[in-house]
Amino acid sequence: MTRDLDTATTAAPETPAPARRTGWRRITMIAAIAGPGLVAANAGNDAAGIATYASAGSQFTYGTLFFMVLVTVALVMVQEMAVRLGAHTGKGLGALIREQFSLRLTALAVFCLLLANTGLVVSEFAGIGAAFELVGVPKWAVIPPAAILLWALVLFGSYHWAERIFLIMSLAFFAYPVAMILGHPDWGAVGHHLVVPHIEPSKSFILLAVALIGTTVSPYMQFYAAAGVVDRGAKPDDYPLIRADAILGAVFACVISLTIIIATASAIGGSGPLDSAAQAAEALKPVAGQNAELLFALGLIGASALAGAVVPLSASYAVGEAAGVERSVSRSFRDAPLFLGLFTAQIVLGATVAMTPVDVIQLLIGTQVLQGLISPVVLVYLLVLTNRRSVLGEAANSPRYRLAATAVVIGVAAMSTILLVQTILSWFGLA
Amino acid sequence: MSTSARFRDRRVHLERRATASKAVRTSLVSLAGLIGGPVTNQSGEEVGRVVDVVARLYGVDSYPPVTGLILRIGRRRTFLPADALGKVNAGHVRLRTARVDLRDFARRPGEVLLAKDVLDHQLVDVDGVQVTRAADLYLAPLVDQVVLVGVDVSLPTLLRRLGPRRWQTRPTPERVLDWQAVAPFAEQATEGPPEVRLRASRAALHRLRPADLADILEDLGRTERQQLLGWLEPEQAADALEEMEPAELENLLREAQPEHAARLIDEMEPDEATDALRDLTREEREALLARMPKGGAAELRRLLAHREDTAGGAMTTLLITTRRDETVAEVRGRLAEQAEHRTEIDAVAVVDGEDRLLCDIALFDLAVAEDTTPIADLVAWRAQFGPPDTVQADTSLAEAADQLVAARASSLLVVDDTDRPIGRILADDLLDAMLPERGRMHFRRFLQ
């Protein structure tokens, strides 16, 4: 599918070279295939995302569906604000935060992003390990070579081919919508839970709710979406198209997440939290039968490898942007020490932690909780930036939008705070 | 020299260097350290705190003089003119007089707030040819005034600013760019009078190569980019635009004022301008063409009529033609007049009285010929190699490339049905059009 993006003119002279493509055709083509919105949202359905959604289905069956609808609304608004900033200023989020806030606040944001992303990298490598364990290969034999391979591919090799292979592999997760239908869920209950709010006052429910926010509205996605828009050279005139891409991408990703929850709910709903990747694969049985684990493993490897490269890179880009230093994978370590150093460090750290004998699924969900805690910080910056007329001029948030966006940020922050308080109380044995 | 002597020399050298760098360090005042620092009167009582430093950035001075401070006194913000400043130390300002004249601040032409407008914002490092961010600005207190001397862009300085206040006041000149080698942007600043607009750094911008300038334009934010374009002469800007990535160029043309964009398009080489116009929508294209001089617009329209993947779509219409009766010296003279288009001229077409093509003479052949040789002689000599290699406007680029290779030439003439030359297709344009974008691994891959 992405093959068309780079037309090898030497082989097929009648196709125009990328450089000479007309603007409209190029924009529609990219928007249709891989607009920043779609890519960013799709990246949410990586190893960690799948684990969280599957866990939601297995633990609370359809109970989290209404919450996911709320999360969808939040994601749409947040992604929209991020691409609006990128399109109207031509600068990424990291750069804008540094220009508009103090350096210390920038450092805070960037530190949060790095922390959350390193957690994500851990989970991506854990995902690769888990996928290979499904087919009987121990993770200690897989993770180190996978880390070295990814690192080398990005820095020296042709990541762009690998990227496509990973993308195609991660398409395996598109089996979930089919599995959902074949799994004959209780459609009445699904409909009910999609519309009627449902909250369980248990710690595990809130923990999972925060994890759902964390995996769906992850901070790196906003940095990525804004940077993507800037890098694609979009401008205010393109904004309607970009907004459509961001909204469609967000909605699409959330629909896939919903189908994963429903499919898992109807397959293994009520069996408590997931404790292995094999259980998450269970939901694919209606589609792949005995090969469900293989299909799941394939998808997990693809998604994890893709995100395992994109996530640390996007964090390095954000840091480089904020610090104003050289940032490009085509530079040498001497020219771009911070950028390449951070990228390397994240991969090394991620792979090392993933090697330790941790409970993979719990780790994946834990990462999402971390993301959920950090999201409010990034969202507040995003909100303040989009409110400022000195930054966006006419495109700044209208009073009504400002109200809605503030509500979203407060909602996300409230969820995180509840979790934080509960966690701290539990340390003292009070909860 | 004995080993101990070498060691001694080395120690002396290191000591000298340490002393020198210490001297530099103590004489500089870090702007980041000054912000938030106390302002005291002669008797040492605190009057207020520094909020920002005002400097005249766009003026005649080579180093911008500080024209005043913005102070916070209680909950009020006021302006303190520079003549009240006594001594500016690291992190602390002492006033000259006990009585200070406080006013409300209003920007005067060319003035900027250094902390708000320059610190942490994008700027162009003209010597290093890159877009960077100001991590700190260094002020140098001279006898009668304080001037801004340099910009620190190093990472340790950024880290220092994250630390406690004690660290912040201490300058860490690691990688300091001389103010003269920097082109700062300050959106808010009102420009000074037009005759002094070209500060040294802007003059330095004019020395940049077009490709470097293109890289810089691509890295800048939207407003900064338009500001930089405004500083450049249209010819220089056009040269840079020709080197830009098509997508970036497309944006830049859309963002610019239509008049300015039309001016830039007009200055670009016709083939590059055509490429740029192709990327725009029909309305945008018409809007720009309508604002261009008639002749140029008509030529571009003619070029736009060709399909982009044919020889006609990639050719340049800049042709140097000659007749048989001219001499080599005359042709060379004509070439000299066209020196600014040197990259577009590869050979000279010889035509007959009805403008039909007779021969295509490469520049090398002209260079080695005698001044007095008539062109007719060269035509006769070239005839032994057969008729000139030409392509039609609708020839595909792949075919044109094959033909170019077969002819062992670096350009081919494009002729119409009646064998009259209408343009020339250059090897580099062919390469541009035919090479797939070679993937040095860029993040772009993920994003596009």
Short mmCIF file of C-alpha atoms in Angstrom, two decimals, chain B residues 15 23 259 401 425:
data_model
loop_
_atom_site.label_atom_id
_atom_site.label_comp_id
_atom_site.label_asym_id
_atom_site.label_seq_id
_atom_site.Cartn_x
_atom_site.Cartn_y
_atom_site.Cartn_z
CA GLU B 15 46.94 28.12 32.75
CA ALA B 23 38.55 36.69 32.15
CA GLU B 259 3.00 40.02 -4.98
CA ALA B 401 17.94 10.14 -21.06
CA ILE B 425 17.01 19.76 -21.61
#
